[in-house]
PDB file of C-alpha atoms in Angstrom:
ATOM      1  CA  UNK H   1      20.246 120.586 -88.268  1.00  0.00           C
ATOM      2  CA  UNK H   2      19.616 117.164 -89.777  1.00  0.00           C
ATOM      3  CA  UNK H   3      18.365 114.166 -87.843  1.00  0.00           C
ATOM      4  CA  UNK H   4      21.723 112.456 -88.376  1.00  0.00           C
ATOM      5  CA  UNK H   5      23.402 115.324 -86.479  1.00  0.00           C
ATOM      6  CA  UNK H   6      20.886 115.397 -83.663  1.00  0.00           C
ATOM      7  CA  UNK H   7      22.047 116.116 -80.151  1.00  0.00           C
ATOM      8  CA  UNK H   8      19.440 113.784 -78.661  1.00  0.00           C
ATOM      9  CA  UNK H   9      20.785 111.454 -75.971  1.00  0.00           C
ATOM     10  CA  UNK H  10      22.102 108.084 -77.134  1.00  0.00           C
ATOM     11  CA  UNK H  11      20.343 105.022 -75.763  1.00  0.00           C
ATOM     12  CA  UNK H  12      21.933 101.676 -74.870  1.00  0.00           C
ATOM     13  CA  UNK H  13      21.256  99.000 -77.494  1.00  0.00           C
ATOM     14  CA  UNK H  14      20.258  95.715 -75.876  1.00  0.00           C
ATOM     15  CA  UNK H  15      22.276  92.662 -76.909  1.00  0.00           C
ATOM     16  CA  UNK H  16      20.909  89.137 -77.407  1.00  0.00           C
ATOM     17  CA  UNK H  17      19.869  87.153 -75.279  1.00  0.00           C
ATOM     18  CA  UNK H  18      18.241  90.140 -73.485  1.00  0.00           C
ATOM     19  CA  UNK H  19      14.656  88.934 -72.908  1.00  0.00           C
ATOM     20  CA  UNK H  20      12.882  92.115 -74.103  1.00  0.00           C
ATOM     21  CA  UNK H  21      14.157  91.307 -77.623  1.00  0.00           C
ATOM     22  CA  UNK H  22      11.791  88.298 -77.623  1.00  0.00           C
ATOM     23  CA  UNK H  23       8.726  90.221 -76.421  1.00  0.00           C
ATOM     24  CA  UNK H  24       5.907  91.569 -78.596  1.00  0.00           C
ATOM     25  CA  UNK H  25       5.661  95.363 -78.515  1.00  0.00           C
ATOM     26  CA  UNK H  26       2.281  96.931 -77.776  1.00  0.00           C
ATOM     27  CA  UNK H  27       0.447  99.321 -80.091  1.00  0.00           C
ATOM     28  CA  UNK H  28       1.085 103.001 -79.475  1.00  0.00           C
ATOM     29  CA  UNK H  29      -1.927 105.056 -78.387  1.00  0.00           C
ATOM     30  CA  UNK H  30      -2.415 108.841 -78.175  1.00  0.00           C
ATOM     31  CA  UNK H  31      -1.499 108.571 -74.482  1.00  0.00           C
ATOM     32  CA  UNK H  32       2.045 107.603 -75.587  1.00  0.00           C
ATOM     33  CA  UNK H  33       2.580 110.806 -77.619  1.00  0.00           C
ATOM     34  CA  UNK H  34       5.049 112.391 -75.184  1.00  0.00           C
ATOM     35  CA  UNK H  35       7.099 109.190 -74.924  1.00  0.00           C
ATOM     36  CA  UNK H  36       7.185 108.856 -78.738  1.00  0.00           C
ATOM     37  CA  UNK H  37       8.320 112.496 -79.107  1.00  0.00           C
ATOM     38  CA  UNK H  38      11.055 111.847 -76.544  1.00  0.00           C
ATOM     39  CA  UNK H  39      12.235 108.519 -77.984  1.00  0.00           C
ATOM     40  CA  UNK H  40      12.237 109.143 -81.750  1.00  0.00           C
ATOM     41  CA  UNK H  41      15.166 111.639 -81.814  1.00  0.00           C
ATOM     42  CA  UNK H  42      17.195 109.434 -79.455  1.00  0.00           C
ATOM     43  CA  UNK H  43      16.427 106.336 -81.522  1.00  0.00           C
ATOM     44  CA  UNK H  44      17.697 108.106 -84.659  1.00  0.00           C
ATOM     45  CA  UNK H  45      20.812 109.355 -82.843  1.00  0.00           C
ATOM     46  CA  UNK H  46      21.468 105.848 -81.489  1.00  0.00           C
ATOM     47  CA  UNK H  47      20.914 104.191 -84.892  1.00  0.00           C
ATOM     48  CA  UNK H  48      23.206 106.623 -86.751  1.00  0.00           C
ATOM     49  CA  UNK H  49      25.859 106.388 -84.034  1.00  0.00           C
ATOM     50  CA  UNK H  50      25.893 102.556 -84.058  1.00  0.00           C
ATOM     51  CA  UNK H  51      26.041 102.821 -87.180  1.00  0.00           C
ATOM     52  CA  UNK H  52      22.932 101.072 -88.452  1.00  0.00           C
ATOM     53  CA  UNK H  53      20.085 101.458 -90.944  1.00  0.00           C
ATOM     54  CA  UNK H  54      17.208 100.512 -88.650  1.00  0.00           C
ATOM     55  CA  UNK H  55      16.303 100.313 -84.986  1.00  0.00           C
ATOM     56  CA  UNK H  56      13.195  98.976 -83.255  1.00  0.00           C
ATOM     57  CA  UNK H  57      12.016 100.215 -79.857  1.00  0.00           C
ATOM     58  CA  UNK H  58      12.537  96.720 -78.361  1.00  0.00           C
ATOM     59  CA  UNK H  59      16.253  97.119 -79.021  1.00  0.00           C
ATOM     60  CA  UNK H  60      16.420 100.063 -76.622  1.00  0.00           C
ATOM     61  CA  UNK H  61      14.219  98.399 -74.008  1.00  0.00           C
ATOM     62  CA  UNK H  62      10.869  99.979 -74.922  1.00  0.00           C
ATOM     63  CA  UNK H  63       7.909  97.787 -75.825  1.00  0.00           C
ATOM     64  CA  UNK H  64       6.208 100.443 -77.959  1.00  0.00           C
ATOM     65  CA  UNK H  65       5.474  99.533 -81.606  1.00  0.00           C
ATOM     66  CA  UNK H  66       7.815 101.924 -83.364  1.00  0.00           C
ATOM     67  CA  UNK H  67      10.853 101.726 -85.588  1.00  0.00           C
ATOM     68  CA  UNK H  68      13.252 104.146 -87.217  1.00  0.00           C
ATOM     69  CA  UNK H  69      14.966 103.412 -90.533  1.00  0.00           C
ATOM     70  CA  UNK H  70      17.267 105.151 -92.993  1.00  0.00           C
ATOM     71  CA  UNK H  71      18.784 103.151 -95.845  1.00  0.00           C
ATOM     72  CA  UNK H  72      19.913 106.228 -97.802  1.00  0.00           C
ATOM     73  CA  UNK H  73      23.571 107.236 -98.164  1.00  0.00           C
ATOM     74  CA  UNK H  74      24.993 109.151 -95.189  1.00  0.00           C
ATOM     75  CA  UNK H  75      25.389 112.318 -97.310  1.00  0.00           C
ATOM     76  CA  UNK H  76      21.646 112.370 -98.102  1.00  0.00           C
ATOM     77  CA  UNK H  77      19.805 110.927 -95.103  1.00  0.00           C
ATOM     78  CA  UNK H  78      16.142 109.949 -95.512  1.00  0.00           C
ATOM     79  CA  UNK H  79      15.078 109.196 -91.931  1.00  0.00           C
ATOM     80  CA  UNK H  80      11.687 107.574 -91.406  1.00  0.00           C
ATOM     81  CA  UNK H  81       9.978 106.990 -88.062  1.00  0.00           C
ATOM     82  CA  UNK H  82       7.148 104.457 -88.314  1.00  0.00           C
ATOM     83  CA  UNK H  83       4.588 104.220 -85.523  1.00  0.00           C
ATOM     84  CA  UNK H  84       2.492 101.013 -85.311  1.00  0.00           C
ATOM     85  CA  UNK H  85       3.903  99.694 -88.612  1.00  0.00           C
ATOM     86  CA  UNK H  86       2.213  96.650 -90.126  1.00  0.00           C
ATOM     87  CA  UNK H  87       2.912  94.739 -93.300  1.00  0.00           C
ATOM     88  CA  UNK H  88      -0.330  94.736 -95.296  1.00  0.00           C
ATOM     89  CA  UNK H  89       0.978  93.092 -98.489  1.00  0.00           C
ATOM     90  CA  UNK H  90       4.014  90.997 -99.491  1.00  0.00           C
ATOM     91  CA  UNK H  91       5.204  89.778-102.868  1.00  0.00           C
ATOM     92  CA  UNK H  92       5.327  86.064-103.635  1.00  0.00           C
ATOM     93  CA  UNK H  93       8.740  86.719-105.152  1.00  0.00           C
ATOM     94  CA  UNK H  94      11.570  86.484-102.614  1.00  0.00           C
ATOM     95  CA  UNK H  95      14.974  88.111-102.299  1.00  0.00           C
ATOM     96  CA  UNK H  96      18.009  87.064-100.282  1.00  0.00           C
ATOM     97  CA  UNK H  97      20.219  89.629 -98.594  1.00  0.00           C
ATOM     98  CA  UNK H  98      22.937  89.512 -96.000  1.00  0.00           C
ATOM     99  CA  UNK H  99      21.517  90.816 -92.727  1.00  0.00           C
ATOM    100  CA  UNK H 100      23.035  91.850 -89.462  1.00  0.00           C
ATOM    101  CA  UNK H 101      21.524  93.317 -86.316  1.00  0.00           C
ATOM    102  CA  UNK H 102      22.674  95.905 -83.804  1.00  0.00           C
ATOM    103  CA  UNK H 103      21.439  93.544 -81.046  1.00  0.00           C
ATOM    104  CA  UNK H 104      23.517  90.667 -82.474  1.00  0.00           C
ATOM    105  CA  UNK H 105      26.742  92.589 -83.141  1.00  0.00           C
ATOM    106  CA  UNK H 106      29.239  91.548 -85.804  1.00  0.00           C
ATOM    107  CA  UNK H 107      27.200  88.502 -86.892  1.00  0.00           C
ATOM    108  CA  UNK H 108      25.782  88.291 -90.423  1.00  0.00           C
ATOM    109  CA  UNK H 109      23.829  85.750 -92.449  1.00  0.00           C
ATOM    110  CA  UNK H 110      21.885  85.457 -95.686  1.00  0.00           C
ATOM    111  CA  UNK H 111      18.132  85.834 -95.063  1.00  0.00           C
ATOM    112  CA  UNK H 112      15.385  85.212 -97.616  1.00  0.00           C
ATOM    113  CA  UNK H 113      12.267  87.376 -97.336  1.00  0.00           C
ATOM    114  CA  UNK H 114       9.503  88.643 -99.626  1.00  0.00           C
ATOM    115  CA  UNK H 115      11.132  90.916-102.244  1.00  0.00           C
ATOM    116  CA  UNK H 116       8.516  93.674-101.880  1.00  0.00           C
ATOM    117  CA  UNK H 117       6.230  94.780 -99.070  1.00  0.00           C
ATOM    118  CA  UNK H 118       3.567  97.384 -98.454  1.00  0.00           C
ATOM    119  CA  UNK H 119       3.592  98.807 -94.926  1.00  0.00           C
ATOM    120  CA  UNK H 120       0.875 100.853 -93.233  1.00  0.00           C
ATOM    121  CA  UNK H 121       1.959 103.080 -90.355  1.00  0.00           C
ATOM    122  CA  UNK H 122       1.565 106.465 -88.715  1.00  0.00           C
ATOM    123  CA  UNK H 123       4.208 109.148 -88.710  1.00  0.00           C
ATOM    124  CA  UNK H 124       5.173 110.733 -85.353  1.00  0.00           C
ATOM    125  CA  UNK H 125       2.487 113.416 -85.893  1.00  0.00           C
ATOM    126  CA  UNK H 126      -0.192 110.712 -86.180  1.00  0.00           C
ATOM    127  CA  UNK H 127      -0.750 110.929 -89.969  1.00  0.00           C
ATOM    128  CA  UNK H 128      -1.701 107.550 -91.492  1.00  0.00           C
ATOM    129  CA  UNK H 129       0.653 106.558 -94.312  1.00  0.00           C
ATOM    130  CA  UNK H 130       1.599 103.634 -96.536  1.00  0.00           C
ATOM    131  CA  UNK H 131       4.884 102.838 -98.191  1.00  0.00           C
ATOM    132  CA  UNK H 132       5.756 100.265-100.830  1.00  0.00           C
ATOM    133  CA  UNK H 133       9.324  99.064-100.589  1.00  0.00           C
ATOM    134  CA  UNK H 134      11.717  96.750-102.380  1.00  0.00           C
ATOM    135  CA  UNK H 135      15.397  95.959-102.117  1.00  0.00           C
ATOM    136  CA  UNK H 136      17.256  97.046 -99.001  1.00  0.00           C
ATOM    137  CA  UNK H 137      14.353  99.147 -97.671  1.00  0.00           C
ATOM    138  CA  UNK H 138      11.989  96.161 -97.945  1.00  0.00           C
ATOM    139  CA  UNK H 139      14.401  93.898 -96.045  1.00  0.00           C
ATOM    140  CA  UNK H 140      15.056  96.598 -93.421  1.00  0.00           C
ATOM    141  CA  UNK H 141      11.354  97.252 -92.782  1.00  0.00           C
ATOM    142  CA  UNK H 142      10.641  93.513 -92.464  1.00  0.00           C
ATOM    143  CA  UNK H 143      13.635  93.052 -90.130  1.00  0.00           C
ATOM    144  CA  UNK H 144      12.575  95.926 -87.844  1.00  0.00           C
ATOM    145  CA  UNK H 145       8.875  94.968 -87.821  1.00  0.00           C
ATOM    146  CA  UNK H 146       9.983  91.428 -86.903  1.00  0.00           C
ATOM    147  CA  UNK H 147      11.705  92.935 -83.848  1.00  0.00           C
ATOM    148  CA  UNK H 148       8.360  94.393 -82.732  1.00  0.00           C
ATOM    149  CA  UNK H 149       6.992  90.836 -82.826  1.00  0.00           C
ATOM    150  CA  UNK H 150       9.898  89.350 -80.847  1.00  0.00           C
ATOM    151  CA  UNK H 151      11.449  87.782 -83.969  1.00  0.00           C
ATOM    152  CA  UNK H 152      15.160  88.051 -84.802  1.00  0.00           C
ATOM    153  CA  UNK H 153      16.839  87.534 -88.176  1.00  0.00           C
ATOM    154  CA  UNK H 154      18.550  84.409 -86.820  1.00  0.00           C
ATOM    155  CA  UNK H 155      15.091  82.802 -86.556  1.00  0.00           C
ATOM    156  CA  UNK H 156      15.100  82.516 -90.359  1.00  0.00           C
ATOM    157  CA  UNK H 157      18.270  80.401 -90.344  1.00  0.00           C
ATOM    158  CA  UNK H 158      18.585  76.647 -90.044  1.00  0.00           C
ATOM    159  CA  UNK H 159      19.063  75.433 -86.474  1.00  0.00           C
ATOM    160  CA  UNK H 160      22.697  74.578 -87.247  1.00  0.00           C
ATOM    161  CA  UNK H 161      23.513  78.030 -88.695  1.00  0.00           C
ATOM    162  CA  UNK H 162      21.597  79.824 -85.933  1.00  0.00           C
ATOM    163  CA  UNK H 163      23.382  77.901 -83.161  1.00  0.00           C
ATOM    164  CA  UNK H 164      26.804  78.497 -84.740  1.00  0.00           C
ATOM    165  CA  UNK H 165      26.131  82.233 -85.078  1.00  0.00           C
ATOM    166  CA  UNK H 166      24.785  82.597 -81.529  1.00  0.00           C
ATOM    167  CA  UNK H 167      27.752  80.643 -80.124  1.00  0.00           C
ATOM    168  CA  UNK H 168      30.108  83.025 -81.965  1.00  0.00           C
ATOM    169  CA  UNK H 169      28.192  85.970 -80.476  1.00  0.00           C
ATOM    170  CA  UNK H 170      28.370  84.536 -76.942  1.00  0.00           C
ATOM    171  CA  UNK H 171      32.109  83.936 -77.320  1.00  0.00           C
ATOM    172  CA  UNK H 172      32.653  87.481 -78.633  1.00  0.00           C
ATOM    173  CA  UNK H 173      30.609  88.957 -75.750  1.00  0.00           C
ATOM    174  CA  UNK H 174      32.695  87.069 -73.174  1.00  0.00           C
ATOM    175  CA  UNK H 175      35.831  88.567 -74.697  1.00  0.00           C
ATOM    176  CA  UNK H 176      34.572  92.174 -74.273  1.00  0.00           C
TER     177      UNK H 176
END
């Protein structure tokens, strides 16, 4: 059975302005192993169900430094769980992509970030790894790692654009 078909329980995705979205997640230690093993399958199930391409632990109310991502086509999933991810190198060259966020539903904006990044992390088994990414994967990793630092994609927008987008979100949430 693939991760995208997992039967793990779905978790509620927190919606802005939920305060935990602005908190910095703490590093995961060996003492957190059971919690990580419990959360990773549910985070994947929640992300795929949303549907999304990335999810940070903050978004489900956990302040552990972990993210799940999968930017591959649905037919060929390439799920990655990154524990204690950190960006260790960024390109000077930038790229602009439209971004959205499961915690800021149905709101999108162009965000400019470094075009390429190198990320150091551990996999759920504790193996140290590095990945170099560009394109959509680069933007997704930066977006999710930002979440772990209490930063949202709207923070990259001008005050005017950010306020307009957040007002639209608030209005949409009232209508639900």
